[in-house]
């Protein structure tokens, strides 16, 4: 399934539904998720570890998709690529990201996951890195799409929305 094929959804003006937030900062280590095919869809998501602090911070947030900014706070596992891409001061580089804060069916819907898709192509994985994830907008509710195509349309829309919403200074 191709993610970046043309999808025309003129009835969904992408900027209208987003709710701006006073930037909420989540910080954590990139951990292994369940590899539920997100890489196959072309949208790998960096899963943040669920520290007590992160659990408390997301407790009052609606499950759904957020737009925001990701910063790398370390470069242990993928140093060469990060240095090559962003140079020495890569920890101050801001990257757009679409972030899902949703219930994980694998935990009987009791535990949420924080998963950030960074709008940037990386050749290598970066498990173990420390990330800062700033949530700047709430863009849509979590949904259980019954069709794969609709899920792809939703993700495509999340990415377009994020491109337009998030300003990097
Ligand atoms: P998992 O279930 O282990 O999270 P994914 O299929 O979601 O597996 O892949 C996530 C991993 O892919 C991340 O932890 C990260 O190391 C890597 N990755 C590569 N490119 C990106 C990107 N653009 N955004 C997020 N993660 C990426
Ligand atoms: Mg993931």
Short mmCIF file of N, CA and C and ligand atoms in Angstrom, two decimals:
data_model
loop_
_atom_site.label_atom_id
_atom_site.label_comp_id
_atom_site.label_asym_id
_atom_site.label_seq_id
_atom_site.Cartn_x
_atom_site.Cartn_y
_atom_site.Cartn_z
N UNK A 1 0.86 -1.20 0.00
CA UNK A 1 0.00 0.00 0.00
C UNK A 1 0.89 1.25 0.00
N UNK A 2 0.66 2.13 -0.95
CA UNK A 2 1.46 3.35 -1.07
C UNK A 2 0.85 4.46 -0.22
N UNK A 3 1.64 5.04 0.64
CA UNK A 3 1.10 6.12 1.46
C UNK A 3 0.98 7.42 0.68
N UNK A 4 1.98 7.67 -0.15
CA UNK A 4 2.02 9.00 -0.74
C UNK A 4 1.36 9.08 -2.12
N UNK A 5 0.38 8.22 -2.34
CA UNK A 5 -0.39 8.37 -3.58
C UNK A 5 -1.32 9.59 -3.41
N UNK A 6 -1.88 10.04 -4.52
CA UNK A 6 -2.75 11.21 -4.46
C UNK A 6 -4.06 10.86 -3.76
N UNK A 7 -4.36 11.57 -2.71
CA UNK A 7 -5.66 11.37 -2.08
C UNK A 7 -6.33 12.75 -2.02
N UNK A 8 -7.48 12.82 -2.58
CA UNK A 8 -8.15 14.10 -2.68
C UNK A 8 -9.32 14.14 -1.69
N UNK A 9 -9.20 14.95 -0.68
CA UNK A 9 -10.30 15.04 0.29
C UNK A 9 -10.69 16.50 0.46
N UNK A 10 -11.28 17.09 -0.60
CA UNK A 10 -11.57 18.53 -0.54
C UNK A 10 -12.60 18.86 0.54
N UNK A 11 -13.37 17.87 0.95
CA UNK A 11 -14.38 18.13 1.98
C UNK A 11 -13.76 18.21 3.38
N UNK A 12 -12.46 17.98 3.46
CA UNK A 12 -11.78 18.03 4.75
C UNK A 12 -10.73 19.15 4.76
N UNK A 13 -11.15 20.40 4.92
CA UNK A 13 -10.14 21.46 4.96
C UNK A 13 -9.28 21.24 6.21
N UNK A 14 -8.02 20.92 5.98
CA UNK A 14 -7.23 20.29 7.03
C UNK A 14 -6.95 21.15 8.24
N UNK A 15 -7.02 22.47 8.10
CA UNK A 15 -6.62 23.29 9.24
C UNK A 15 -7.75 23.60 10.20
N UNK A 16 -8.99 23.33 9.81
CA UNK A 16 -10.10 23.89 10.57
C UNK A 16 -10.34 23.27 11.94
N UNK A 17 -10.11 21.98 12.04
CA UNK A 17 -10.48 21.33 13.29
C UNK A 17 -9.46 21.40 14.39
N UNK A 18 -8.26 21.88 14.06
CA UNK A 18 -7.17 21.77 15.03
C UNK A 18 -7.34 22.73 16.20
N UNK A 19 -7.02 22.24 17.37
CA UNK A 19 -7.09 23.07 18.57
C UNK A 19 -5.66 23.36 19.04
N UNK A 20 -5.27 24.64 19.05
CA UNK A 20 -3.92 24.96 19.53
C UNK A 20 -3.81 24.71 21.04
N UNK A 21 -2.67 24.26 21.46
CA UNK A 21 -2.44 23.97 22.88
C UNK A 21 -1.33 24.87 23.39
N UNK A 22 -1.33 25.12 24.70
CA UNK A 22 -0.13 25.67 25.31
C UNK A 22 0.85 24.51 25.29
N UNK A 23 1.89 24.65 24.52
CA UNK A 23 2.77 23.51 24.24
C UNK A 23 2.99 22.61 25.47
N UNK A 24 2.68 21.34 25.29
CA UNK A 24 2.85 20.36 26.37
C UNK A 24 4.11 19.56 26.05
N UNK A 25 5.03 19.49 27.00
CA UNK A 25 6.30 18.82 26.75
C UNK A 25 6.34 17.42 27.36
N UNK A 26 6.51 16.43 26.48
CA UNK A 26 6.72 15.06 26.93
C UNK A 26 8.18 14.72 26.65
N UNK A 27 8.82 14.00 27.55
CA UNK A 27 10.20 13.62 27.32
C UNK A 27 10.36 12.15 27.62
N UNK A 28 11.16 11.48 26.82
CA UNK A 28 11.34 10.07 27.11
C UNK A 28 12.31 9.41 26.18
N UNK A 29 12.47 8.12 26.40
CA UNK A 29 13.38 7.30 25.62
C UNK A 29 12.56 6.54 24.58
N UNK A 30 13.13 6.41 23.38
CA UNK A 30 12.44 5.67 22.32
C UNK A 30 12.55 4.17 22.61
N UNK A 31 11.39 3.56 22.79
CA UNK A 31 11.36 2.13 23.13
C UNK A 31 10.72 1.34 21.98
N UNK A 32 10.87 0.03 22.06
CA UNK A 32 10.26 -0.86 21.06
C UNK A 32 8.75 -0.89 21.26
N UNK A 33 8.03 -0.79 20.16
CA UNK A 33 6.59 -0.98 20.24
C UNK A 33 6.26 -2.38 19.76
N UNK A 34 5.10 -2.52 19.20
CA UNK A 34 4.72 -3.84 18.73
C UNK A 34 4.93 -4.01 17.24
N UNK A 35 5.56 -3.00 16.62
CA UNK A 35 5.84 -3.09 15.19
C UNK A 35 4.60 -3.47 14.40
N UNK A 36 3.52 -2.78 14.73
CA UNK A 36 2.26 -3.15 14.07
C UNK A 36 2.16 -2.64 12.65
N UNK A 37 3.25 -2.82 11.93
CA UNK A 37 3.20 -2.52 10.50
C UNK A 37 3.33 -1.05 10.15
N UNK A 38 3.63 -0.20 11.14
CA UNK A 38 3.67 1.22 10.77
C UNK A 38 4.82 1.51 9.80
N UNK A 39 5.91 0.75 9.92
CA UNK A 39 7.01 0.96 8.97
C UNK A 39 6.58 0.55 7.57
N UNK A 40 5.80 -0.51 7.49
CA UNK A 40 5.31 -0.96 6.18
C UNK A 40 4.43 0.11 5.53
N UNK A 41 3.75 0.88 6.36
CA UNK A 41 2.89 1.95 5.84
C UNK A 41 3.70 3.19 5.48
N UNK A 42 4.99 3.16 5.82
CA UNK A 42 5.83 4.33 5.56
C UNK A 42 5.75 5.35 6.67
N UNK A 43 5.13 4.98 7.78
CA UNK A 43 5.03 5.90 8.91
C UNK A 43 5.48 5.23 10.21
N UNK A 44 6.80 5.03 10.33
CA UNK A 44 7.30 4.48 11.59
C UNK A 44 7.03 5.46 12.72
N UNK A 45 6.68 4.96 13.88
CA UNK A 45 6.41 5.85 15.01
C UNK A 45 7.38 5.56 16.14
N UNK A 46 8.06 6.58 16.59
CA UNK A 46 8.96 6.44 17.74
C UNK A 46 8.10 6.40 19.00
N UNK A 47 8.10 5.26 19.68
CA UNK A 47 7.28 5.11 20.89
C UNK A 47 8.07 5.61 22.10
N UNK A 48 7.47 6.52 22.85
CA UNK A 48 8.14 7.04 24.06
C UNK A 48 7.87 6.13 25.24
N UNK A 49 8.86 5.95 26.10
CA UNK A 49 8.64 5.12 27.29
C UNK A 49 7.60 5.80 28.19
N UNK A 50 6.84 4.97 28.87
CA UNK A 50 5.74 5.49 29.69
C UNK A 50 6.20 5.67 31.13
N UNK A 51 6.98 6.71 31.34
CA UNK A 51 7.42 7.04 32.69
C UNK A 51 6.20 7.56 33.47
N UNK A 52 6.31 7.54 34.79
CA UNK A 52 5.22 8.06 35.61
C UNK A 52 4.89 9.49 35.21
N UNK A 53 5.94 10.26 34.91
CA UNK A 53 5.75 11.65 34.53
C UNK A 53 4.93 11.76 33.24
N UNK A 54 5.29 10.94 32.25
CA UNK A 54 4.55 10.99 30.99
C UNK A 54 3.11 10.52 31.17
N UNK A 55 2.93 9.48 31.97
CA UNK A 55 1.56 8.97 32.20
C UNK A 55 0.72 10.07 32.85
N UNK A 56 1.32 10.77 33.81
CA UNK A 56 0.58 11.86 34.47
C UNK A 56 0.25 12.97 33.47
N UNK A 57 1.22 13.28 32.61
CA UNK A 57 1.00 14.39 31.66
C UNK A 57 -0.07 14.07 30.63
N UNK A 58 -0.16 12.79 30.20
CA UNK A 58 -1.15 12.49 29.16
C UNK A 58 -2.51 12.13 29.76
N UNK A 59 -2.53 12.00 31.08
CA UNK A 59 -3.76 11.57 31.74
C UNK A 59 -4.96 12.45 31.38
N UNK A 60 -4.75 13.76 31.30
CA UNK A 60 -5.87 14.67 31.04
C UNK A 60 -6.03 14.98 29.56
N UNK A 61 -5.25 14.32 28.71
CA UNK A 61 -5.34 14.61 27.27
C UNK A 61 -6.31 13.66 26.59
N UNK A 62 -7.05 14.18 25.64
CA UNK A 62 -7.95 13.32 24.85
C UNK A 62 -7.13 12.36 24.01
N UNK A 63 -7.55 11.09 23.98
CA UNK A 63 -6.89 10.17 23.05
C UNK A 63 -7.07 10.70 21.64
N UNK A 64 -6.03 10.66 20.85
CA UNK A 64 -6.17 11.16 19.50
C UNK A 64 -4.83 11.47 18.88
N UNK A 65 -4.87 12.27 17.83
CA UNK A 65 -3.64 12.62 17.11
C UNK A 65 -3.34 14.10 17.34
N UNK A 66 -2.09 14.37 17.62
CA UNK A 66 -1.61 15.72 17.90
C UNK A 66 -0.53 16.09 16.89
N UNK A 67 -0.37 17.38 16.66
CA UNK A 67 0.77 17.85 15.89
C UNK A 67 1.75 18.47 16.86
N UNK A 68 3.01 18.44 16.49
CA UNK A 68 3.98 19.03 17.38
C UNK A 68 5.38 19.04 16.83
N UNK A 69 6.31 19.23 17.74
CA UNK A 69 7.72 19.36 17.38
C UNK A 69 8.53 18.36 18.20
N UNK A 70 9.43 17.67 17.50
CA UNK A 70 10.31 16.72 18.18
C UNK A 70 11.75 17.24 18.13
N UNK A 71 12.44 17.09 19.24
CA UNK A 71 13.87 17.39 19.29
C UNK A 71 14.61 16.18 19.83
N UNK A 72 15.75 15.87 19.26
CA UNK A 72 16.59 14.80 19.80
C UNK A 72 17.39 15.37 20.96
N UNK A 73 17.33 14.67 22.11
CA UNK A 73 18.10 15.14 23.26
C UNK A 73 19.37 14.32 23.43
N UNK A 74 19.54 13.28 22.61
CA UNK A 74 20.76 12.48 22.67
C UNK A 74 21.04 11.91 21.29
N UNK A 75 22.24 11.42 21.09
CA UNK A 75 22.54 10.76 19.82
C UNK A 75 23.49 9.60 20.05
N UNK A 76 22.95 8.60 20.69
CA UNK A 76 23.77 7.43 21.00
C UNK A 76 23.72 6.40 19.88
N UNK A 77 22.51 6.07 19.44
CA UNK A 77 22.36 4.91 18.55
C UNK A 77 22.50 5.25 17.07
N UNK A 78 22.34 6.52 16.74
CA UNK A 78 22.31 6.87 15.32
C UNK A 78 23.14 8.12 15.07
N UNK A 79 24.28 8.16 15.75
CA UNK A 79 25.10 9.38 15.77
C UNK A 79 25.51 9.84 14.38
N UNK A 80 26.03 8.93 13.56
CA UNK A 80 26.56 9.34 12.26
C UNK A 80 25.50 10.01 11.40
N UNK A 81 24.33 9.37 11.38
CA UNK A 81 23.27 9.92 10.52
C UNK A 81 22.78 11.27 11.05
N UNK A 82 22.59 11.36 12.37
CA UNK A 82 22.10 12.62 12.93
C UNK A 82 23.10 13.75 12.74
N UNK A 83 24.38 13.43 12.92
CA UNK A 83 25.41 14.45 12.73
C UNK A 83 25.47 14.89 11.26
N UNK A 84 25.39 13.91 10.38
CA UNK A 84 25.46 14.23 8.96
C UNK A 84 24.28 15.10 8.52
N UNK A 85 23.10 14.76 9.04
CA UNK A 85 21.89 15.49 8.66
C UNK A 85 21.85 16.90 9.25
N UNK A 86 22.14 16.98 10.55
CA UNK A 86 21.85 18.22 11.27
C UNK A 86 23.08 18.94 11.80
N UNK A 87 24.23 18.33 11.68
CA UNK A 87 25.43 18.98 12.18
C UNK A 87 25.55 18.88 13.70
N UNK A 88 26.58 19.56 14.22
CA UNK A 88 26.92 19.47 15.63
C UNK A 88 25.80 19.88 16.58
N UNK A 89 25.03 20.88 16.14
CA UNK A 89 24.02 21.41 17.06
C UNK A 89 22.66 20.74 16.84
N UNK A 90 22.70 19.45 16.49
CA UNK A 90 21.46 18.78 16.12
C UNK A 90 20.45 18.74 17.26
N UNK A 91 20.91 18.86 18.52
CA UNK A 91 19.94 18.79 19.63
C UNK A 91 19.04 20.03 19.67
N UNK A 92 19.41 21.05 18.91
CA UNK A 92 18.51 22.21 18.88
C UNK A 92 17.69 22.23 17.60
N UNK A 93 17.78 21.16 16.80
CA UNK A 93 17.01 21.10 15.56
C UNK A 93 15.59 20.67 15.86
N UNK A 94 14.64 21.43 15.32
CA UNK A 94 13.23 21.13 15.57
C UNK A 94 12.62 20.45 14.35
N UNK A 95 11.94 19.35 14.58
CA UNK A 95 11.35 18.58 13.48
C UNK A 95 9.85 18.46 13.68
N UNK A 96 9.11 18.63 12.60
CA UNK A 96 7.66 18.47 12.70
C UNK A 96 7.30 17.01 12.96
N UNK A 97 6.22 16.83 13.68
CA UNK A 97 5.84 15.45 14.01
C UNK A 97 4.32 15.35 14.21
N UNK A 98 3.77 14.21 13.79
CA UNK A 98 2.37 13.88 14.09
C UNK A 98 2.42 12.81 15.17
N UNK A 99 1.73 13.07 16.27
CA UNK A 99 1.88 12.22 17.46
C UNK A 99 0.54 11.60 17.84
N UNK A 100 0.55 10.29 17.97
CA UNK A 100 -0.66 9.61 18.41
C UNK A 100 -0.56 9.31 19.90
N UNK A 101 -1.59 9.71 20.62
CA UNK A 101 -1.68 9.34 22.04
C UNK A 101 -2.94 8.52 22.16
N UNK A 102 -2.77 7.21 22.10
CA UNK A 102 -3.96 6.39 21.99
C UNK A 102 -3.89 5.14 22.82
N UNK A 103 -5.02 4.49 22.93
CA UNK A 103 -5.07 3.24 23.69
C UNK A 103 -4.47 2.13 22.87
N UNK A 104 -3.78 1.28 23.57
CA UNK A 104 -3.11 0.18 22.90
C UNK A 104 -3.91 -1.10 23.12
N UNK A 105 -4.50 -1.62 22.05
CA UNK A 105 -5.35 -2.81 22.18
C UNK A 105 -4.61 -3.98 22.82
N UNK A 106 -3.29 -3.98 22.66
CA UNK A 106 -2.51 -5.09 23.24
C UNK A 106 -2.50 -5.06 24.76
N UNK A 107 -2.90 -3.95 25.34
CA UNK A 107 -2.98 -3.86 26.80
C UNK A 107 -4.43 -3.78 27.27
N UNK A 108 -5.31 -4.41 26.53
CA UNK A 108 -6.74 -4.41 26.88
C UNK A 108 -7.28 -3.00 27.08
N UNK A 109 -6.78 -2.07 26.31
CA UNK A 109 -7.26 -0.69 26.38
C UNK A 109 -7.10 -0.03 27.74
N UNK A 110 -6.12 -0.48 28.51
CA UNK A 110 -5.91 0.19 29.80
C UNK A 110 -4.69 1.09 29.75
N UNK A 111 -3.80 0.82 28.84
CA UNK A 111 -2.54 1.55 28.80
C UNK A 111 -2.45 2.33 27.49
N UNK A 112 -2.04 3.58 27.58
CA UNK A 112 -1.91 4.34 26.34
C UNK A 112 -0.47 4.33 25.85
N UNK A 113 -0.31 4.58 24.58
CA UNK A 113 1.04 4.73 24.04
C UNK A 113 1.20 6.14 23.48
N UNK A 114 2.44 6.61 23.49
CA UNK A 114 2.80 7.89 22.89
C UNK A 114 3.69 7.56 21.70
N UNK A 115 3.22 7.84 20.48
CA UNK A 115 3.97 7.44 19.30
C UNK A 115 4.13 8.63 18.36
N UNK A 116 5.37 8.97 18.08
CA UNK A 116 5.64 10.16 17.26
C UNK A 116 6.19 9.76 15.88
N UNK A 117 5.46 10.14 14.85
CA UNK A 117 5.99 10.02 13.49
C UNK A 117 6.67 11.34 13.16
N UNK A 118 7.96 11.31 12.89
CA UNK A 118 8.71 12.52 12.57
C UNK A 118 8.70 12.71 11.06
N UNK A 119 8.35 13.92 10.63
CA UNK A 119 8.25 14.19 9.18
C UNK A 119 9.64 14.42 8.59
N UNK A 120 10.40 13.36 8.58
CA UNK A 120 11.79 13.42 8.12
C UNK A 120 12.20 11.98 7.86
N UNK A 121 12.95 11.77 6.78
CA UNK A 121 13.34 10.40 6.46
C UNK A 121 14.65 10.04 7.13
N UNK A 122 14.65 8.95 7.88
CA UNK A 122 15.89 8.45 8.50
C UNK A 122 16.24 7.09 7.90
N UNK A 123 17.52 6.88 7.65
CA UNK A 123 17.95 5.59 7.13
C UNK A 123 17.99 4.54 8.23
N UNK A 124 18.31 4.99 9.44
CA UNK A 124 18.51 4.04 10.55
C UNK A 124 17.54 4.28 11.69
N UNK A 125 17.31 3.22 12.45
CA UNK A 125 16.48 3.33 13.66
C UNK A 125 17.23 4.12 14.72
N UNK A 126 16.48 4.63 15.67
CA UNK A 126 17.13 5.35 16.78
C UNK A 126 16.49 4.97 18.12
N UNK A 127 16.31 3.66 18.31
CA UNK A 127 15.84 3.17 19.61
C UNK A 127 16.86 3.56 20.67
N UNK A 128 16.36 3.95 21.83
CA UNK A 128 17.26 4.29 22.94
C UNK A 128 17.57 5.77 23.04
N UNK A 129 17.26 6.53 21.97
CA UNK A 129 17.54 7.98 22.05
C UNK A 129 16.52 8.66 22.97
N UNK A 130 16.97 9.76 23.58
CA UNK A 130 16.06 10.58 24.37
C UNK A 130 15.43 11.63 23.44
N UNK A 131 14.14 11.74 23.51
CA UNK A 131 13.43 12.73 22.66
C UNK A 131 12.65 13.70 23.53
N UNK A 132 12.52 14.91 23.00
CA UNK A 132 11.57 15.87 23.57
C UNK A 132 10.44 16.00 22.57
N UNK A 133 9.23 15.83 23.02
CA UNK A 133 8.07 15.93 22.13
C UNK A 133 7.16 17.04 22.64
N UNK A 134 7.05 18.10 21.86
CA UNK A 134 6.19 19.23 22.24
C UNK A 134 4.87 19.08 21.49
N UNK A 135 3.78 18.95 22.22
CA UNK A 135 2.48 18.88 21.55
C UNK A 135 1.98 20.31 21.38
N UNK A 136 1.74 20.71 20.14
CA UNK A 136 1.30 22.09 19.91
C UNK A 136 -0.18 22.20 19.49
N UNK A 137 -0.72 21.14 18.90
CA UNK A 137 -2.13 21.16 18.47
C UNK A 137 -2.76 19.78 18.64
N UNK A 138 -4.03 19.78 18.97
CA UNK A 138 -4.82 18.55 18.92
C UNK A 138 -5.49 18.53 17.56
N UNK A 139 -5.31 17.45 16.80
CA UNK A 139 -5.91 17.49 15.46
C UNK A 139 -7.07 16.55 15.21
N UNK A 140 -7.12 15.42 15.87
CA UNK A 140 -8.32 14.60 15.68
C UNK A 140 -8.42 13.53 16.76
N UNK A 141 -9.62 12.97 16.87
CA UNK A 141 -9.85 11.91 17.85
C UNK A 141 -9.25 10.61 17.37
N UNK A 142 -9.02 9.74 18.31
CA UNK A 142 -8.57 8.40 17.96
C UNK A 142 -9.72 7.69 17.28
N UNK A 143 -9.41 6.88 16.29
CA UNK A 143 -10.49 6.19 15.59
C UNK A 143 -10.05 4.78 15.25
N UNK A 144 -11.01 3.90 15.24
CA UNK A 144 -10.75 2.51 14.90
C UNK A 144 -11.28 2.28 13.49
N UNK A 145 -10.45 2.55 12.51
CA UNK A 145 -10.94 2.47 11.14
C UNK A 145 -11.13 1.01 10.73
N UNK A 146 -12.25 0.74 10.09
CA UNK A 146 -12.50 -0.65 9.70
C UNK A 146 -11.86 -0.93 8.34
N UNK A 147 -11.53 0.14 7.61
CA UNK A 147 -10.87 -0.12 6.33
C UNK A 147 -9.46 0.46 6.35
N UNK A 148 -8.58 -0.31 5.80
CA UNK A 148 -7.18 0.05 5.73
C UNK A 148 -7.01 1.36 4.95
N UNK A 149 -7.77 1.49 3.86
CA UNK A 149 -7.70 2.70 3.03
C UNK A 149 -8.07 3.94 3.83
N UNK A 150 -9.07 3.81 4.69
CA UNK A 150 -9.48 4.97 5.47
C UNK A 150 -8.43 5.33 6.51
N UNK A 151 -7.78 4.32 7.05
CA UNK A 151 -6.68 4.59 7.99
C UNK A 151 -5.57 5.35 7.26
N UNK A 152 -5.25 4.91 6.06
CA UNK A 152 -4.19 5.57 5.29
C UNK A 152 -4.59 7.01 4.96
N UNK A 153 -5.86 7.21 4.60
CA UNK A 153 -6.32 8.57 4.33
C UNK A 153 -6.17 9.44 5.57
N UNK A 154 -6.53 8.87 6.72
CA UNK A 154 -6.45 9.65 7.97
C UNK A 154 -5.00 10.02 8.28
N UNK A 155 -4.10 9.08 8.11
CA UNK A 155 -2.69 9.35 8.41
C UNK A 155 -2.13 10.40 7.44
N UNK A 156 -2.51 10.26 6.18
CA UNK A 156 -2.08 11.22 5.17
C UNK A 156 -2.55 12.63 5.56
N UNK A 157 -3.80 12.69 6.00
CA UNK A 157 -4.36 13.97 6.41
C UNK A 157 -3.66 14.53 7.66
N UNK A 158 -3.31 13.65 8.58
CA UNK A 158 -2.58 14.08 9.79
C UNK A 158 -1.25 14.71 9.39
N UNK A 159 -0.60 14.10 8.42
CA UNK A 159 0.72 14.60 8.01
C UNK A 159 0.59 15.95 7.30
N UNK A 160 -0.40 16.06 6.40
CA UNK A 160 -0.62 17.34 5.72
C UNK A 160 -0.98 18.43 6.72
N UNK A 161 -1.86 18.08 7.65
CA UNK A 161 -2.28 19.04 8.67
C UNK A 161 -1.07 19.53 9.45
N UNK A 162 -0.22 18.58 9.83
CA UNK A 162 0.96 18.92 10.63
C UNK A 162 1.89 19.84 9.86
N UNK A 163 2.08 19.54 8.55
CA UNK A 163 2.95 20.40 7.73
C UNK A 163 2.47 21.84 7.74
N UNK A 164 1.16 22.02 7.70
CA UNK A 164 0.62 23.37 7.62
C UNK A 164 0.52 24.07 8.97
N UNK A 165 0.30 23.27 10.01
CA UNK A 165 0.06 23.87 11.33
C UNK A 165 1.32 24.27 12.07
N UNK A 166 2.32 23.40 11.97
CA UNK A 166 3.46 23.57 12.86
C UNK A 166 4.50 24.48 12.23
N UNK A 167 4.76 25.57 12.92
CA UNK A 167 5.77 26.50 12.43
C UNK A 167 7.08 26.28 13.15
N UNK A 168 8.12 26.15 12.37
CA UNK A 168 9.45 25.98 12.98
C UNK A 168 10.16 27.32 12.89
N UNK A 169 10.73 27.77 14.02
CA UNK A 169 11.39 29.06 13.91
C UNK A 169 12.90 28.89 13.81
P1 LIG B 1 7.86 0.04 16.92
O1 LIG B 1 6.58 -0.73 17.05
O2 LIG B 1 9.03 -0.64 17.56
O3 LIG B 1 7.68 1.46 17.40
P2 LIG B 1 7.79 1.12 14.22
O4 LIG B 1 7.44 0.36 12.98
O5 LIG B 1 6.77 2.11 14.73
O6 LIG B 1 8.18 0.07 15.34
O7 LIG B 1 9.18 1.87 13.94
C1 LIG B 1 9.63 2.80 14.88
C2 LIG B 1 11.11 3.09 14.82
O8 LIG B 1 11.52 3.53 13.53
C3 LIG B 1 11.44 4.24 15.74
O9 LIG B 1 11.62 3.80 17.08
C4 LIG B 1 12.72 4.80 15.13
O10 LIG B 1 13.84 4.15 15.68
C5 LIG B 1 12.59 4.44 13.64
N1 LIG B 1 12.28 5.59 12.76
C6 LIG B 1 12.87 5.79 11.55
N2 LIG B 1 12.38 6.88 10.95
C7 LIG B 1 11.45 7.42 11.78
C8 LIG B 1 10.60 8.58 11.69
N3 LIG B 1 10.62 9.39 10.62
N4 LIG B 1 9.76 8.84 12.73
C9 LIG B 1 9.74 8.01 13.80
N5 LIG B 1 10.50 6.89 13.94
C10 LIG B 1 11.36 6.59 12.94
MG1 LIG B 2 6.08 2.71 16.75
#
